[in-house]
Amino acid sequence: MLFWLYINKLNFRKIKNLFLLQASYRWSYFIKKPCVWAEPVSYSIEPLNYCNLHCPECFVGNGELTRQKQILEVAGFQKIINQLPSSTAYLTLYFQGEPLLHPEFAKLVQIVNKRGIFTSTSTNGHLLADRGKAREIVQSGLDRLIISLDGTTQEVYEQYRRNGDFQKIIDGIRNVTELKKELKSATPFVEIQFLVMRHNEHQIPDIKRLAKQLKADKLSLKSVQIYDFTNGSDLMPENKKYCRYQKQKDGSFRIKGRQHNRCLRHWSSAVITCSGDVVPCCFDKNAKYVFGNVFKQSLKEIWHSEKAGNFRQTILLNRKNIDICNNCF
């Protein structure tokens, strides 16, 4: 279903851009020099950068986000959307913070819908317990709704989602699925995301059953990202399948797999903070590598700027020199 929701919003221009993007990315890797023949397929735009929870591995939740607390006003959002190329196929209304705290979130979605772009967001789900808010989301036309639910009991859930209310999430998911049926809406595609950690991995069978009971369209079991992972963490699950780190002979940990000098993200997507800064990807949470600001120069100029080009060059030659890449697959 999700695949067809996305496919239905593609056209010849978007498909052509996809082919050019792949070609330029592969050619860049071959010659070790960045060539950009296409515009991004997807963007992430941050509605705001604050939250109602205090999750320990989240920069917002643990206080490590150094950017000023801010909200992106509708007028500023519209200016960004007006700059998106017609080849844009996918837009995520999320970066840092809890997006549904934006008082006009539904309006942001509607603005994007007018451009025929697939829309997605990720939420902790608490605000959806308000049936009126849930109705707004369903009626907005949002295509994909990812809801974090990292436990099947309050006791387990709140160990990571601090200040969280398990029952509110359950009520919120039910509100959305029931309203979809009531309003005869195929969207949003409801995806429950379960971060697998040591304290909740025993509940994997339970979350599978719960997701079915709640009539979610999909359940995703995800590995948790840990920032100071070298010496291990109590959050790392025992089940190696769900851990993105592996223990070495000296007892320290490193990220699984080999890190290659390439990354498709920097040819296919960009992230825009609520202040308008364009950063390379979702790992640059504190906007350390700013390519430019959409309220001061055009998005196209920023995408093809010297700063963006230099960043891609470093990716191709020595990705390990970029600190935000060192915790990424």
XYZ file of C-alpha atoms in Angstrom:
329
model
C 0.000 0.000 0.000
C 2.749 2.466 0.933
C 4.542 1.736 -2.329
C 1.446 2.556 -4.370
C 0.779 5.741 -2.397
C 4.241 6.892 -3.403
C 4.071 5.679 -7.003
C 0.797 7.520 -7.557
C 2.581 10.821 -6.923
C 5.352 10.249 -9.448
C 5.416 11.722 -12.933
C 7.816 11.763 -15.884
C 9.833 14.705 -14.535
C 10.320 13.052 -11.142
C 11.281 9.700 -12.674
C 13.751 11.367 -15.044
C 15.333 13.171 -12.098
C 15.663 9.862 -10.252
C 17.628 8.354 -13.131
C 19.890 11.403 -13.439
C 20.485 11.368 -9.709
C 21.543 7.718 -9.687
C 23.755 8.230 -12.727
C 25.535 11.246 -11.265
C 26.012 9.518 -7.915
C 27.538 6.399 -9.473
C 29.739 8.425 -11.810
C 30.919 10.566 -8.885
C 31.928 7.468 -6.950
C 33.752 6.086 -9.991
C 35.827 9.220 -10.686
C 36.066 10.309 -7.016
C 34.803 13.756 -7.855
C 31.281 15.044 -7.089
C 29.058 15.497 -10.123
C 25.512 16.669 -9.461
C 23.228 16.362 -12.484
C 19.928 16.291 -10.593
C 17.962 17.902 -7.798
C 17.139 16.105 -4.527
C 14.372 13.529 -4.606
C 13.439 14.228 -1.001
C 13.674 16.890 1.664
C 13.180 16.944 5.408
C 11.810 20.180 6.819
C 11.811 20.775 10.566
C 8.522 22.314 11.811
C 10.064 23.023 15.247
C 12.929 21.791 17.403
C 11.471 21.131 20.860
C 9.616 18.209 22.403
C 7.365 17.077 25.245
C 9.524 14.052 26.151
C 13.083 13.578 27.437
C 14.475 10.523 25.642
C 18.119 9.937 26.710
C 19.643 9.385 23.242
C 17.791 12.311 21.648
C 19.606 15.647 21.375
C 16.388 17.488 22.203
C 15.430 15.214 25.075
C 18.838 15.154 26.755
C 19.570 18.853 26.239
C 22.442 18.445 23.773
C 20.704 20.384 21.019
C 22.545 23.712 21.010
C 20.338 25.367 18.411
C 17.934 28.007 19.658
C 14.421 26.797 20.449
C 12.329 27.797 17.457
C 9.210 27.161 15.391
C 8.899 27.506 11.621
C 6.022 29.868 10.871
C 3.598 29.009 8.052
C 4.778 31.966 5.938
C 8.394 30.791 6.175
C 7.359 27.227 5.397
C 5.507 28.430 2.305
C 8.655 30.256 1.123
C 10.611 27.009 1.386
C 7.951 24.987 -0.437
C 7.890 27.573 -3.237
C 11.593 26.874 -3.802
C 11.292 23.093 -4.044
C 12.043 21.831 -7.553
C 9.183 20.218 -9.457
C 11.146 16.957 -9.334
C 10.675 16.688 -5.539
C 8.913 13.398 -4.779
C 9.041 12.983 -0.999
C 8.918 15.389 1.938
C 9.366 14.556 5.615
C 7.926 17.021 8.096
C 10.373 16.152 10.845
C 13.986 16.549 11.914
C 14.374 17.309 15.620
C 11.545 17.881 18.102
C 7.938 16.700 18.154
C 6.338 17.930 14.898
C 2.725 17.629 16.064
C 3.389 20.343 18.652
C 3.262 22.767 15.719
C -0.172 24.420 16.089
C -0.693 24.472 12.303
C 0.864 21.143 11.380
C -2.163 20.080 9.321
C -1.891 23.282 7.298
C 1.773 22.555 6.550
C 0.763 19.167 5.146
C -1.967 20.728 3.023
C 0.510 23.225 1.551
C 2.757 20.367 0.430
C -0.184 18.355 -0.908
C -0.956 21.129 -3.374
C 2.398 20.364 -4.989
C 1.604 16.652 -5.363
C 4.466 15.596 -3.083
C 4.346 12.515 -0.837
C 4.291 13.599 2.828
C 5.530 11.826 5.945
C 6.202 12.570 9.597
C 7.443 10.827 12.725
C 5.867 11.442 16.126
C 5.848 10.182 19.692
C 2.067 10.059 19.284
C 0.933 11.753 22.499
C -1.066 14.519 20.830
C -3.059 12.011 18.802
C -4.867 11.014 22.007
C -6.877 14.185 21.345
C -9.451 12.930 18.847
C -9.794 16.395 17.328
C -6.035 16.501 16.629
C -6.153 12.984 15.189
C -9.004 14.035 12.896
C -6.947 17.024 11.667
C -4.078 14.713 10.780
C -6.254 12.247 8.878
C -8.071 15.029 7.009
C -4.809 16.840 6.191
C -3.926 14.227 3.572
C -0.690 13.157 5.274
C 0.534 10.040 3.464
C 2.673 8.342 6.125
C 2.509 8.575 9.918
C 5.309 6.926 11.924
C 4.484 6.556 15.618
C 7.151 5.568 18.145
C 6.050 2.895 20.608
C 9.018 1.328 22.393
C 7.199 -0.916 24.845
C 3.934 -2.708 25.475
C 3.561 -1.646 29.115
C 3.956 1.707 30.842
C 6.820 0.391 32.971
C 8.908 -0.623 29.959
C 7.820 2.208 27.659
C 8.807 5.020 30.047
C 12.330 3.695 30.567
C 13.305 5.343 27.282
C 10.355 7.634 26.482
C 10.729 9.612 29.687
C 7.636 11.599 30.708
C 5.735 9.443 28.223
C 2.252 8.005 28.729
C 1.806 4.568 27.170
C -1.994 4.693 27.235
C -2.049 7.993 25.352
C -0.101 6.396 22.499
C -2.513 3.469 22.359
C -5.484 5.850 22.355
C -3.839 7.973 19.670
C -3.197 5.064 17.314
C -6.759 3.845 17.780
C -8.060 7.350 17.062
C -6.203 7.514 13.769
C -7.145 4.022 12.550
C -10.786 4.485 13.566
C -11.001 7.906 11.917
C -9.482 6.551 8.707
C -12.329 4.045 8.578
C -14.963 6.621 9.549
C -13.748 9.146 6.964
C -13.099 6.434 4.355
C -9.518 7.620 3.988
C -6.673 5.443 2.732
C -4.193 7.729 4.467
C -2.189 8.156 6.527
C -0.328 4.856 6.292
C 0.156 4.084 9.998
C 3.564 2.661 10.893
C 4.472 1.753 14.463
C 8.201 2.041 15.123
C 9.699 -0.014 17.948
C 13.305 0.781 18.942
C 14.754 -2.518 20.140
C 16.719 -2.050 23.368
C 17.890 -4.313 26.161
C 14.997 -3.444 28.462
C 12.284 -4.042 25.839
C 13.588 -6.754 23.491
C 11.634 -9.394 25.419
C 8.454 -7.588 24.297
C 9.006 -8.084 20.555
C 6.324 -10.843 20.352
C 3.972 -8.576 22.322
C 4.470 -5.543 20.070
C 3.766 -7.705 17.013
C 0.442 -8.767 18.506
C -0.361 -5.230 19.670
C 0.336 -3.713 16.247
C -2.197 -6.108 14.720
C -4.765 -5.338 17.396
C -4.361 -1.614 16.772
C -4.772 -2.197 13.012
C -1.486 -0.508 12.168
C -0.433 -0.870 8.537
C 3.147 -1.773 9.450
C 5.450 -2.517 12.384
C 9.134 -1.599 12.103
C 11.705 -3.008 14.535
C 14.603 -0.560 14.547
C 18.066 -0.521 16.086
C 18.707 2.265 18.567
C 21.393 4.830 17.784
C 23.783 5.485 20.687
C 26.097 8.486 20.510
C 28.751 7.404 23.006
C 28.870 3.769 21.944
C 32.595 2.953 22.250
C 32.338 1.570 25.789
C 28.932 0.009 25.263
C 25.575 0.975 26.728
C 22.791 -0.550 28.796
C 20.478 0.265 25.890
C 22.221 -2.143 23.525
C 20.050 -5.262 23.052
C 21.430 -8.745 23.647
C 19.996 -9.878 20.312
C 22.748 -8.982 17.835
C 20.227 -8.821 14.999
C 18.834 -5.604 16.437
C 22.110 -4.003 17.557
C 23.929 -1.688 15.176
C 27.201 -2.109 17.110
C 29.525 -5.057 17.589
C 31.990 -5.813 20.338
C 35.684 -5.996 19.468
C 38.452 -8.088 21.027
C 39.577 -5.232 23.279
C 36.068 -4.923 24.717
C 35.182 -1.716 22.917
C 32.346 -1.383 20.419
C 32.233 -0.172 16.839
C 29.452 0.233 14.326
C 28.742 -2.872 12.266
C 29.996 -3.239 8.734
C 32.532 -1.356 6.712
C 32.069 2.331 6.069
C 32.587 3.102 2.387
C 33.575 6.430 0.881
C 30.159 7.096 -0.559
C 26.679 8.055 0.605
C 23.661 8.407 -1.665
C 21.963 10.818 0.759
C 24.179 13.690 -0.329
C 23.027 13.339 -3.912
C 19.382 12.522 -3.178
C 18.180 14.533 -0.178
C 18.675 17.537 2.075
C 17.510 18.658 5.503
C 16.198 22.135 6.284
C 16.058 23.293 9.898
C 13.260 25.470 11.307
C 15.597 28.473 10.979
C 16.091 27.795 7.256
C 19.600 26.326 7.409
C 20.310 23.563 4.896
C 22.376 20.738 6.361
C 23.607 17.506 4.742
C 21.473 14.933 6.540
C 19.568 13.950 9.681
C 22.808 13.160 11.530
C 23.770 16.833 11.615
C 21.443 17.598 14.502
C 23.224 20.731 15.702
C 23.659 22.107 12.162
C 27.445 21.956 12.224
C 27.746 21.678 8.431
C 25.487 24.424 7.110
C 25.533 24.797 3.301
C 23.399 27.947 3.311
C 20.092 29.426 4.440
C 16.945 29.305 2.291
C 15.814 32.714 3.547
C 19.043 34.326 2.315
C 19.726 32.469 -0.937
C 17.881 30.062 -3.200
C 17.642 26.371 -2.428
C 19.063 25.564 -5.860
C 22.119 27.760 -5.252
C 22.703 26.055 -1.916
C 22.404 22.548 -3.393
C 25.019 23.348 -6.017
C 27.175 25.533 -3.737
C 30.882 25.206 -3.072
C 30.212 24.173 0.545
C 27.934 21.328 -0.535
C 30.426 20.286 -3.205
C 33.325 20.234 -0.736
C 31.298 18.102 1.645
C 30.533 15.573 -1.105
C 34.210 15.554 -2.078
C 35.189 14.612 1.479
C 32.574 11.839 1.432
C 34.160 10.396 -1.709
C 37.764 10.645 -0.494
C 37.672 10.055 3.252
C 34.258 9.831 4.848
C 35.762 8.997 8.242
C 36.966 12.599 8.498
C 33.354 13.731 8.916
C 32.314 13.188 12.507
C 28.561 12.929 11.858
C 29.243 9.988 9.522
C 30.921 7.888 12.196
C 27.682 6.620 13.716
C 25.961 5.872 10.428
C 25.722 2.615 8.501
